[in-house]
């Protein structure tokens, strides 16, 4: 019994050190997981901001091309003026910005198809304005999907509806 009196406190001290070290390692693990998650959230927010700017620029130019085409049709002018040609060139540059900023191939493809259809309308190859709506909707859906992966456009957030 004498050996337990001297060995017991030493074993309890050793168990305390081991428990403390394990707790410290577990705490560090949790901190690193939280840091990784915060970094992911910050990177995602930065991506959304960059992509949102590119998408808005593209949509602004697409709208200007559509307006120029409509005004050309109202004036019965078949030729595309230098202003429309410049707008289409700027639209292709905006499409390239989306191509660089996008994370997903569906967005890259949708932006290209929408820009191509707008260029066809500007050249007079397509005369129906309704031909733009399909590519436009696909582009907006793809942009939303790239900015908020896994969420569908138009879904109501269940936490905000309560």
Short mmCIF file of N, CA and C in Angstrom, two decimals:
data_model
loop_
_atom_site.label_atom_id
_atom_site.label_comp_id
_atom_site.label_asym_id
_atom_site.label_seq_id
_atom_site.Cartn_x
_atom_site.Cartn_y
_atom_site.Cartn_z
N UNK A 1 0.80 -1.18 0.00
CA UNK A 1 0.00 0.00 0.00
C UNK A 1 0.85 1.25 0.00
N UNK A 2 2.03 1.11 0.42
CA UNK A 2 2.93 2.24 0.46
C UNK A 2 3.31 2.71 -0.93
N UNK A 3 3.36 1.76 -1.87
CA UNK A 3 3.74 2.17 -3.22
C UNK A 3 2.63 2.97 -3.90
N UNK A 4 1.37 2.67 -3.55
CA UNK A 4 0.27 3.42 -4.14
C UNK A 4 0.29 4.86 -3.66
N UNK A 5 0.70 5.09 -2.48
CA UNK A 5 0.76 6.44 -1.93
C UNK A 5 1.75 7.31 -2.68
N UNK A 6 2.80 6.73 -3.20
CA UNK A 6 3.77 7.52 -3.97
C UNK A 6 3.52 7.44 -5.47
N UNK A 7 3.03 6.30 -5.91
CA UNK A 7 2.81 6.10 -7.35
C UNK A 7 1.48 6.73 -7.80
N UNK A 8 0.48 6.76 -6.96
CA UNK A 8 -0.85 7.29 -7.30
C UNK A 8 -0.82 8.74 -7.75
N UNK A 9 -0.25 9.63 -6.95
CA UNK A 9 -0.22 11.02 -7.39
C UNK A 9 0.56 11.22 -8.69
N UNK A 10 1.60 10.45 -8.89
CA UNK A 10 2.38 10.57 -10.13
C UNK A 10 1.54 10.14 -11.33
N UNK A 11 0.79 9.02 -11.18
CA UNK A 11 -0.08 8.55 -12.28
C UNK A 11 -1.21 9.54 -12.55
N UNK A 12 -1.79 10.09 -11.49
CA UNK A 12 -2.86 11.08 -11.69
C UNK A 12 -2.31 12.33 -12.37
N UNK A 13 -1.12 12.76 -12.01
CA UNK A 13 -0.50 13.91 -12.66
C UNK A 13 -0.26 13.62 -14.13
N UNK A 14 0.23 12.41 -14.42
CA UNK A 14 0.49 12.01 -15.80
C UNK A 14 -0.82 11.96 -16.59
N UNK A 15 -1.87 11.43 -16.00
CA UNK A 15 -3.18 11.38 -16.66
C UNK A 15 -3.70 12.79 -16.91
N UNK A 16 -3.49 13.69 -15.99
CA UNK A 16 -3.91 15.08 -16.17
C UNK A 16 -3.18 15.76 -17.31
N UNK A 17 -1.88 15.49 -17.41
CA UNK A 17 -1.08 16.06 -18.50
C UNK A 17 -1.57 15.51 -19.85
N UNK A 18 -1.81 14.20 -19.89
CA UNK A 18 -2.28 13.58 -21.13
C UNK A 18 -3.66 14.13 -21.52
N UNK A 19 -4.55 14.28 -20.54
CA UNK A 19 -5.89 14.81 -20.80
C UNK A 19 -5.79 16.27 -21.27
N UNK A 20 -4.94 17.05 -20.66
CA UNK A 20 -4.75 18.44 -21.06
C UNK A 20 -4.19 18.56 -22.47
N UNK A 21 -3.22 17.71 -22.78
CA UNK A 21 -2.64 17.73 -24.12
C UNK A 21 -3.67 17.33 -25.17
N UNK A 22 -4.45 16.31 -24.84
CA UNK A 22 -5.51 15.88 -25.77
C UNK A 22 -6.54 16.98 -25.98
N UNK A 23 -6.94 17.63 -24.90
CA UNK A 23 -7.89 18.74 -25.00
C UNK A 23 -7.34 19.89 -25.82
N UNK A 24 -6.06 20.19 -25.63
CA UNK A 24 -5.42 21.26 -26.37
C UNK A 24 -5.36 20.94 -27.87
N UNK A 25 -5.01 19.70 -28.20
CA UNK A 25 -4.97 19.29 -29.61
C UNK A 25 -6.35 19.33 -30.24
N UNK A 26 -7.35 18.89 -29.49
CA UNK A 26 -8.73 18.93 -30.00
C UNK A 26 -9.18 20.37 -30.21
N UNK A 27 -8.83 21.25 -29.29
CA UNK A 27 -9.17 22.67 -29.44
C UNK A 27 -8.51 23.28 -30.66
N UNK A 28 -7.24 22.95 -30.90
CA UNK A 28 -6.55 23.44 -32.08
C UNK A 28 -7.20 22.92 -33.36
N UNK A 29 -7.64 21.69 -33.35
CA UNK A 29 -8.33 21.10 -34.49
C UNK A 29 -9.61 21.88 -34.79
N UNK A 30 -10.38 22.17 -33.75
CA UNK A 30 -11.62 22.91 -33.94
C UNK A 30 -11.35 24.32 -34.46
N UNK A 31 -10.33 24.97 -33.94
CA UNK A 31 -9.99 26.31 -34.40
C UNK A 31 -9.58 26.28 -35.87
N UNK A 32 -8.82 25.28 -36.28
CA UNK A 32 -8.39 25.20 -37.68
C UNK A 32 -9.58 24.95 -38.60
N UNK A 33 -10.54 24.14 -38.14
CA UNK A 33 -11.74 23.90 -38.97
C UNK A 33 -12.54 25.17 -39.13
N UNK A 34 -12.69 25.94 -38.06
CA UNK A 34 -13.43 27.20 -38.13
C UNK A 34 -12.70 28.17 -39.05
N UNK A 35 -11.38 28.23 -38.95
CA UNK A 35 -10.60 29.12 -39.81
C UNK A 35 -10.75 28.74 -41.28
N UNK A 36 -10.71 27.45 -41.57
CA UNK A 36 -10.90 26.99 -42.95
C UNK A 36 -12.27 27.39 -43.47
N UNK A 37 -13.28 27.23 -42.65
CA UNK A 37 -14.64 27.58 -43.06
C UNK A 37 -14.76 29.08 -43.29
N UNK A 38 -14.16 29.89 -42.41
CA UNK A 38 -14.20 31.33 -42.61
C UNK A 38 -13.49 31.73 -43.90
N UNK A 39 -12.39 31.09 -44.21
CA UNK A 39 -11.67 31.36 -45.44
C UNK A 39 -12.52 30.99 -46.66
N UNK A 40 -13.20 29.86 -46.59
CA UNK A 40 -14.09 29.46 -47.69
C UNK A 40 -15.20 30.48 -47.90
N UNK A 41 -15.78 30.95 -46.80
CA UNK A 41 -16.86 31.93 -46.89
C UNK A 41 -16.35 33.23 -47.49
N UNK A 42 -15.17 33.69 -47.06
CA UNK A 42 -14.59 34.92 -47.59
C UNK A 42 -14.26 34.78 -49.06
N UNK A 43 -13.70 33.64 -49.46
CA UNK A 43 -13.37 33.42 -50.88
C UNK A 43 -14.64 33.37 -51.72
N UNK A 44 -15.67 32.74 -51.20
CA UNK A 44 -16.94 32.65 -51.92
C UNK A 44 -17.56 34.04 -52.08
N UNK A 45 -17.50 34.85 -51.04
CA UNK A 45 -18.04 36.21 -51.12
C UNK A 45 -17.25 37.05 -52.12
N UNK A 46 -15.94 36.90 -52.13
CA UNK A 46 -15.11 37.64 -53.09
C UNK A 46 -15.42 37.20 -54.52
N UNK A 47 -15.61 35.89 -54.72
CA UNK A 47 -15.96 35.38 -56.04
C UNK A 47 -17.30 35.95 -56.49
N UNK A 48 -18.29 35.93 -55.59
CA UNK A 48 -19.62 36.47 -55.94
C UNK A 48 -19.53 37.94 -56.32
N UNK A 49 -18.73 38.71 -55.58
CA UNK A 49 -18.59 40.13 -55.87
C UNK A 49 -17.96 40.35 -57.24
N UNK A 50 -16.89 39.62 -57.52
CA UNK A 50 -16.22 39.75 -58.81
C UNK A 50 -17.13 39.31 -59.96
N UNK A 51 -17.79 38.18 -59.77
CA UNK A 51 -18.66 37.66 -60.83
C UNK A 51 -19.89 38.54 -61.01
N UNK A 52 -20.42 39.06 -59.92
CA UNK A 52 -21.59 39.93 -60.01
C UNK A 52 -21.26 41.16 -60.85
N UNK A 53 -20.09 41.75 -60.64
CA UNK A 53 -19.69 42.92 -61.43
C UNK A 53 -19.59 42.56 -62.91
N UNK A 54 -19.01 41.41 -63.21
CA UNK A 54 -18.87 40.99 -64.61
C UNK A 54 -20.23 40.70 -65.23
N UNK A 55 -21.11 40.06 -64.48
CA UNK A 55 -22.45 39.75 -64.99
C UNK A 55 -23.24 41.03 -65.23
N UNK A 56 -23.18 41.96 -64.29
CA UNK A 56 -23.92 43.22 -64.46
C UNK A 56 -23.40 44.01 -65.66
N UNK A 57 -22.10 44.02 -65.87
CA UNK A 57 -21.53 44.69 -67.04
C UNK A 57 -22.02 44.03 -68.32
N UNK A 58 -22.02 42.70 -68.34
CA UNK A 58 -22.49 41.96 -69.51
C UNK A 58 -23.96 42.24 -69.77
N UNK A 59 -24.78 42.22 -68.73
CA UNK A 59 -26.22 42.47 -68.89
C UNK A 59 -26.47 43.90 -69.35
N UNK A 60 -25.71 44.85 -68.81
CA UNK A 60 -25.86 46.25 -69.24
C UNK A 60 -25.56 46.38 -70.73
N UNK A 61 -24.48 45.77 -71.18
CA UNK A 61 -24.13 45.83 -72.60
C UNK A 61 -25.14 45.09 -73.46
N UNK A 62 -25.62 43.95 -72.98
CA UNK A 62 -26.64 43.20 -73.73
C UNK A 62 -27.89 44.05 -73.91
N UNK A 63 -28.28 44.76 -72.87
CA UNK A 63 -29.44 45.63 -72.94
C UNK A 63 -29.21 46.76 -73.95
N UNK A 64 -28.01 47.32 -73.96
CA UNK A 64 -27.71 48.38 -74.92
C UNK A 64 -27.73 47.86 -76.35
N UNK A 65 -27.23 46.64 -76.56
CA UNK A 65 -27.27 46.05 -77.91
C UNK A 65 -28.72 45.86 -78.33
N UNK A 66 -29.56 45.33 -77.44
CA UNK A 66 -30.97 45.13 -77.77
C UNK A 66 -31.65 46.46 -78.11
N UNK A 67 -31.38 47.48 -77.31
CA UNK A 67 -32.00 48.79 -77.57
C UNK A 67 -31.53 49.36 -78.91
N UNK A 68 -30.25 49.20 -79.21
CA UNK A 68 -29.73 49.69 -80.49
C UNK A 68 -30.36 48.95 -81.67
N UNK A 69 -30.57 47.66 -81.50
CA UNK A 69 -31.20 46.87 -82.57
C UNK A 69 -32.65 47.31 -82.75
N UNK A 70 -33.35 47.52 -81.64
CA UNK A 70 -34.76 47.95 -81.72
C UNK A 70 -34.85 49.32 -82.37
N UNK A 71 -33.98 50.24 -81.98
CA UNK A 71 -34.04 51.58 -82.57
C UNK A 71 -33.66 51.53 -84.05
N UNK A 72 -32.75 50.63 -84.43
CA UNK A 72 -32.39 50.46 -85.84
C UNK A 72 -33.59 49.92 -86.61
N UNK A 73 -34.32 48.97 -86.02
CA UNK A 73 -35.48 48.39 -86.70
C UNK A 73 -36.59 49.43 -86.84
N UNK A 74 -36.75 50.28 -85.83
CA UNK A 74 -37.79 51.31 -85.91
C UNK A 74 -37.45 52.35 -86.96
N UNK A 75 -36.17 52.59 -87.17
CA UNK A 75 -35.73 53.57 -88.17
C UNK A 75 -35.62 52.93 -89.56
N UNK A 76 -35.92 51.65 -89.65
CA UNK A 76 -35.82 50.90 -90.90
C UNK A 76 -34.44 51.01 -91.52
N UNK A 77 -33.42 50.98 -90.68
CA UNK A 77 -32.04 51.03 -91.17
C UNK A 77 -31.43 49.65 -91.10
N UNK A 78 -31.22 48.98 -92.23
CA UNK A 78 -30.71 47.61 -92.19
C UNK A 78 -29.24 47.52 -91.78
N UNK A 79 -28.47 48.58 -92.04
CA UNK A 79 -27.05 48.47 -91.74
C UNK A 79 -26.82 48.76 -90.25
N UNK A 80 -25.81 48.11 -89.73
CA UNK A 80 -25.48 48.34 -88.33
C UNK A 80 -24.44 49.45 -88.28
N UNK A 81 -24.74 50.46 -87.50
CA UNK A 81 -23.84 51.61 -87.39
C UNK A 81 -22.62 51.26 -86.56
N UNK A 82 -21.68 52.19 -86.56
CA UNK A 82 -20.45 51.95 -85.79
C UNK A 82 -20.73 51.82 -84.30
N UNK A 83 -21.77 52.50 -83.84
CA UNK A 83 -22.11 52.42 -82.41
C UNK A 83 -22.51 50.99 -82.04
N UNK A 84 -23.32 50.36 -82.87
CA UNK A 84 -23.74 48.98 -82.61
C UNK A 84 -22.56 48.03 -82.70
N UNK A 85 -21.69 48.24 -83.66
CA UNK A 85 -20.50 47.40 -83.78
C UNK A 85 -19.60 47.51 -82.56
N UNK A 86 -19.45 48.72 -82.04
CA UNK A 86 -18.65 48.93 -80.82
C UNK A 86 -19.30 48.26 -79.63
N UNK A 87 -20.62 48.36 -79.54
CA UNK A 87 -21.33 47.71 -78.43
C UNK A 87 -21.15 46.20 -78.48
N UNK A 88 -21.23 45.63 -79.67
CA UNK A 88 -21.05 44.17 -79.80
C UNK A 88 -19.61 43.79 -79.43
N UNK A 89 -18.64 44.60 -79.84
CA UNK A 89 -17.25 44.33 -79.44
C UNK A 89 -17.10 44.38 -77.92
N UNK A 90 -17.71 45.39 -77.31
CA UNK A 90 -17.65 45.51 -75.84
C UNK A 90 -18.37 44.33 -75.17
N UNK A 91 -19.44 43.86 -75.81
CA UNK A 91 -20.17 42.71 -75.27
C UNK A 91 -19.28 41.47 -75.25
N UNK A 92 -18.51 41.26 -76.32
CA UNK A 92 -17.62 40.10 -76.37
C UNK A 92 -16.52 40.21 -75.32
N UNK A 93 -16.06 41.41 -75.05
CA UNK A 93 -15.06 41.60 -73.99
C UNK A 93 -15.69 41.28 -72.63
N UNK A 94 -16.92 41.73 -72.42
CA UNK A 94 -17.62 41.42 -71.16
C UNK A 94 -17.85 39.92 -71.04
N UNK A 95 -18.12 39.25 -72.15
CA UNK A 95 -18.29 37.80 -72.12
C UNK A 95 -16.98 37.13 -71.73
N UNK A 96 -15.86 37.66 -72.20
CA UNK A 96 -14.55 37.11 -71.85
C UNK A 96 -14.27 37.30 -70.36
N UNK A 97 -14.71 38.42 -69.79
CA UNK A 97 -14.54 38.65 -68.35
C UNK A 97 -15.32 37.61 -67.56
N UNK A 98 -16.52 37.29 -68.02
CA UNK A 98 -17.30 36.25 -67.35
C UNK A 98 -16.61 34.91 -67.49
N UNK A 99 -16.06 34.66 -68.67
CA UNK A 99 -15.34 33.41 -68.92
C UNK A 99 -14.18 33.25 -67.93
N UNK A 100 -13.50 34.33 -67.63
CA UNK A 100 -12.38 34.29 -66.69
C UNK A 100 -12.85 34.18 -65.23
N UNK A 101 -13.95 34.83 -64.90
CA UNK A 101 -14.39 34.88 -63.50
C UNK A 101 -15.25 33.68 -63.10
N UNK A 102 -15.87 33.03 -64.06
CA UNK A 102 -16.81 31.95 -63.75
C UNK A 102 -16.09 30.72 -63.21
N UNK A 103 -16.75 30.06 -62.29
CA UNK A 103 -16.25 28.79 -61.76
C UNK A 103 -16.82 27.61 -62.52
N UNK A 104 -17.95 27.82 -63.18
CA UNK A 104 -18.64 26.68 -63.79
C UNK A 104 -18.68 26.81 -65.31
N UNK A 105 -18.61 25.67 -65.95
CA UNK A 105 -18.70 25.61 -67.41
C UNK A 105 -20.09 25.99 -67.91
N UNK A 106 -21.17 25.65 -67.20
CA UNK A 106 -22.49 26.08 -67.68
C UNK A 106 -22.61 27.60 -67.83
N UNK A 107 -22.00 28.35 -66.92
CA UNK A 107 -22.06 29.81 -67.04
C UNK A 107 -21.24 30.28 -68.23
N UNK A 108 -20.07 29.71 -68.42
CA UNK A 108 -19.24 30.10 -69.56
C UNK A 108 -20.00 29.85 -70.87
N UNK A 109 -20.60 28.67 -70.97
CA UNK A 109 -21.34 28.32 -72.19
C UNK A 109 -22.56 29.19 -72.40
N UNK A 110 -23.30 29.46 -71.33
CA UNK A 110 -24.51 30.28 -71.44
C UNK A 110 -24.17 31.71 -71.83
N UNK A 111 -23.09 32.26 -71.28
CA UNK A 111 -22.67 33.62 -71.63
C UNK A 111 -22.27 33.67 -73.11
N UNK A 112 -21.55 32.65 -73.56
CA UNK A 112 -21.14 32.62 -74.96
C UNK A 112 -22.36 32.52 -75.89
N UNK A 113 -23.30 31.63 -75.56
CA UNK A 113 -24.48 31.47 -76.42
C UNK A 113 -25.33 32.73 -76.46
N UNK A 114 -25.46 33.40 -75.32
CA UNK A 114 -26.24 34.63 -75.27
C UNK A 114 -25.55 35.73 -76.08
N UNK A 115 -24.22 35.86 -75.94
CA UNK A 115 -23.48 36.86 -76.70
C UNK A 115 -23.55 36.56 -78.20
N UNK A 116 -23.45 35.30 -78.55
CA UNK A 116 -23.53 34.91 -79.96
C UNK A 116 -24.90 35.27 -80.54
N UNK A 117 -25.96 34.97 -79.79
CA UNK A 117 -27.31 35.29 -80.27
C UNK A 117 -27.49 36.80 -80.40
N UNK A 118 -26.95 37.57 -79.44
CA UNK A 118 -27.03 39.03 -79.54
C UNK A 118 -26.27 39.54 -80.76
N UNK A 119 -25.12 38.95 -81.03
CA UNK A 119 -24.33 39.36 -82.20
C UNK A 119 -25.10 39.02 -83.49
N UNK A 120 -25.77 37.88 -83.51
CA UNK A 120 -26.58 37.51 -84.68
C UNK A 120 -27.73 38.49 -84.88
N UNK A 121 -28.36 38.89 -83.78
CA UNK A 121 -29.45 39.87 -83.87
C UNK A 121 -28.90 41.21 -84.36
N UNK A 122 -27.74 41.60 -83.86
CA UNK A 122 -27.14 42.87 -84.27
C UNK A 122 -26.78 42.87 -85.75
N UNK A 123 -26.35 41.71 -86.26
CA UNK A 123 -26.00 41.62 -87.69
C UNK A 123 -27.25 41.45 -88.57
N UNK A 124 -28.40 41.26 -87.95
CA UNK A 124 -29.63 41.10 -88.72
C UNK A 124 -29.89 39.67 -89.14
N UNK A 125 -29.12 38.72 -88.65
CA UNK A 125 -29.30 37.32 -89.01
C UNK A 125 -30.52 36.72 -88.33
N UNK A 126 -30.86 37.22 -87.16
CA UNK A 126 -32.05 36.80 -86.42
C UNK A 126 -32.89 38.04 -86.24
N UNK A 127 -34.16 37.96 -86.61
CA UNK A 127 -35.01 39.16 -86.57
C UNK A 127 -36.00 39.15 -85.42
N UNK A 128 -36.23 38.03 -84.81
CA UNK A 128 -37.21 37.96 -83.73
C UNK A 128 -36.53 38.22 -82.39
N UNK A 129 -37.06 39.19 -81.66
CA UNK A 129 -36.50 39.50 -80.34
C UNK A 129 -36.73 38.35 -79.36
N UNK A 130 -37.77 37.56 -79.60
CA UNK A 130 -38.06 36.44 -78.69
C UNK A 130 -36.96 35.38 -78.75
N UNK A 131 -36.15 35.40 -79.79
CA UNK A 131 -35.04 34.43 -79.89
C UNK A 131 -33.98 34.68 -78.83
N UNK A 132 -34.02 35.86 -78.21
CA UNK A 132 -33.04 36.18 -77.17
C UNK A 132 -33.47 35.69 -75.79
N UNK A 133 -34.74 35.47 -75.59
CA UNK A 133 -35.23 35.16 -74.24
C UNK A 133 -34.70 33.84 -73.69
N UNK A 134 -34.64 32.81 -74.50
CA UNK A 134 -34.13 31.52 -74.04
C UNK A 134 -32.68 31.61 -73.59
N UNK A 135 -31.78 32.13 -74.44
CA UNK A 135 -30.38 32.28 -74.02
C UNK A 135 -30.22 33.22 -72.82
N UNK A 136 -31.08 34.24 -72.75
CA UNK A 136 -31.00 35.18 -71.63
C UNK A 136 -31.36 34.49 -70.32
N UNK A 137 -32.43 33.71 -70.32
CA UNK A 137 -32.84 32.99 -69.11
C UNK A 137 -31.79 31.96 -68.71
N UNK A 138 -31.26 31.24 -69.69
CA UNK A 138 -30.22 30.26 -69.39
C UNK A 138 -28.99 30.93 -68.79
N UNK A 139 -28.64 32.10 -69.32
CA UNK A 139 -27.50 32.84 -68.80
C UNK A 139 -27.75 33.26 -67.35
N UNK A 140 -28.91 33.82 -67.08
CA UNK A 140 -29.19 34.28 -65.72
C UNK A 140 -29.26 33.11 -64.74
N UNK A 141 -29.85 32.01 -65.15
CA UNK A 141 -29.88 30.81 -64.29
C UNK A 141 -28.46 30.30 -64.01
N UNK A 142 -27.63 30.27 -65.03
CA UNK A 142 -26.25 29.80 -64.86
C UNK A 142 -25.45 30.75 -63.98
N UNK A 143 -25.68 32.06 -64.13
CA UNK A 143 -24.97 33.03 -63.30
C UNK A 143 -25.36 32.86 -61.84
N UNK A 144 -26.65 32.67 -61.59
CA UNK A 144 -27.11 32.44 -60.22
C UNK A 144 -26.50 31.16 -59.66
N UNK A 145 -26.49 30.11 -60.48
CA UNK A 145 -25.94 28.83 -60.04
C UNK A 145 -24.45 28.91 -59.75
N UNK A 146 -23.72 29.76 -60.48
CA UNK A 146 -22.29 29.90 -60.24
C UNK A 146 -22.03 30.71 -58.97
N UNK A 147 -22.87 31.70 -58.72
CA UNK A 147 -22.68 32.53 -57.52
C UNK A 147 -23.14 31.82 -56.25
N UNK A 148 -24.20 31.06 -56.35
CA UNK A 148 -24.75 30.33 -55.20
C UNK A 148 -24.94 28.87 -55.56
N UNK A 149 -23.85 28.09 -55.59
CA UNK A 149 -23.96 26.68 -55.97
C UNK A 149 -24.91 25.92 -55.06
N UNK A 150 -25.68 25.06 -55.67
CA UNK A 150 -26.59 24.21 -54.91
C UNK A 150 -27.93 24.84 -54.61
N UNK A 151 -28.08 26.13 -54.90
CA UNK A 151 -29.37 26.80 -54.67
C UNK A 151 -29.99 27.10 -56.01
N UNK A 152 -31.28 26.86 -56.11
CA UNK A 152 -31.99 27.12 -57.35
C UNK A 152 -32.55 28.54 -57.33
N UNK A 153 -32.49 29.18 -58.49
CA UNK A 153 -33.05 30.52 -58.60
C UNK A 153 -34.54 30.47 -58.38
N UNK A 154 -35.06 31.34 -57.55
CA UNK A 154 -36.48 31.39 -57.29
C UNK A 154 -36.91 30.59 -56.07
N UNK A 155 -35.99 29.77 -55.52
CA UNK A 155 -36.34 29.05 -54.29
C UNK A 155 -36.43 30.04 -53.15
N UNK A 156 -37.40 29.80 -52.28
CA UNK A 156 -37.58 30.66 -51.11
C UNK A 156 -36.72 30.09 -50.01
N UNK A 157 -35.96 30.95 -49.36
CA UNK A 157 -35.13 30.54 -48.24
C UNK A 157 -36.05 30.18 -47.08
N UNK A 158 -35.97 28.94 -46.60
CA UNK A 158 -36.90 28.47 -45.57
C UNK A 158 -36.72 29.23 -44.26
N UNK A 159 -35.53 29.76 -43.98
CA UNK A 159 -35.33 30.47 -42.74
C UNK A 159 -35.97 31.84 -42.77
N UNK A 160 -36.11 32.47 -43.95
CA UNK A 160 -36.70 33.79 -44.03
C UNK A 160 -38.22 33.73 -44.13
N UNK A 161 -38.79 32.57 -44.40
CA UNK A 161 -40.23 32.47 -44.54
C UNK A 161 -40.93 32.13 -43.24
N UNK A 162 -40.17 31.96 -42.20
CA UNK A 162 -40.78 31.62 -40.92
C UNK A 162 -41.04 32.82 -40.09
#
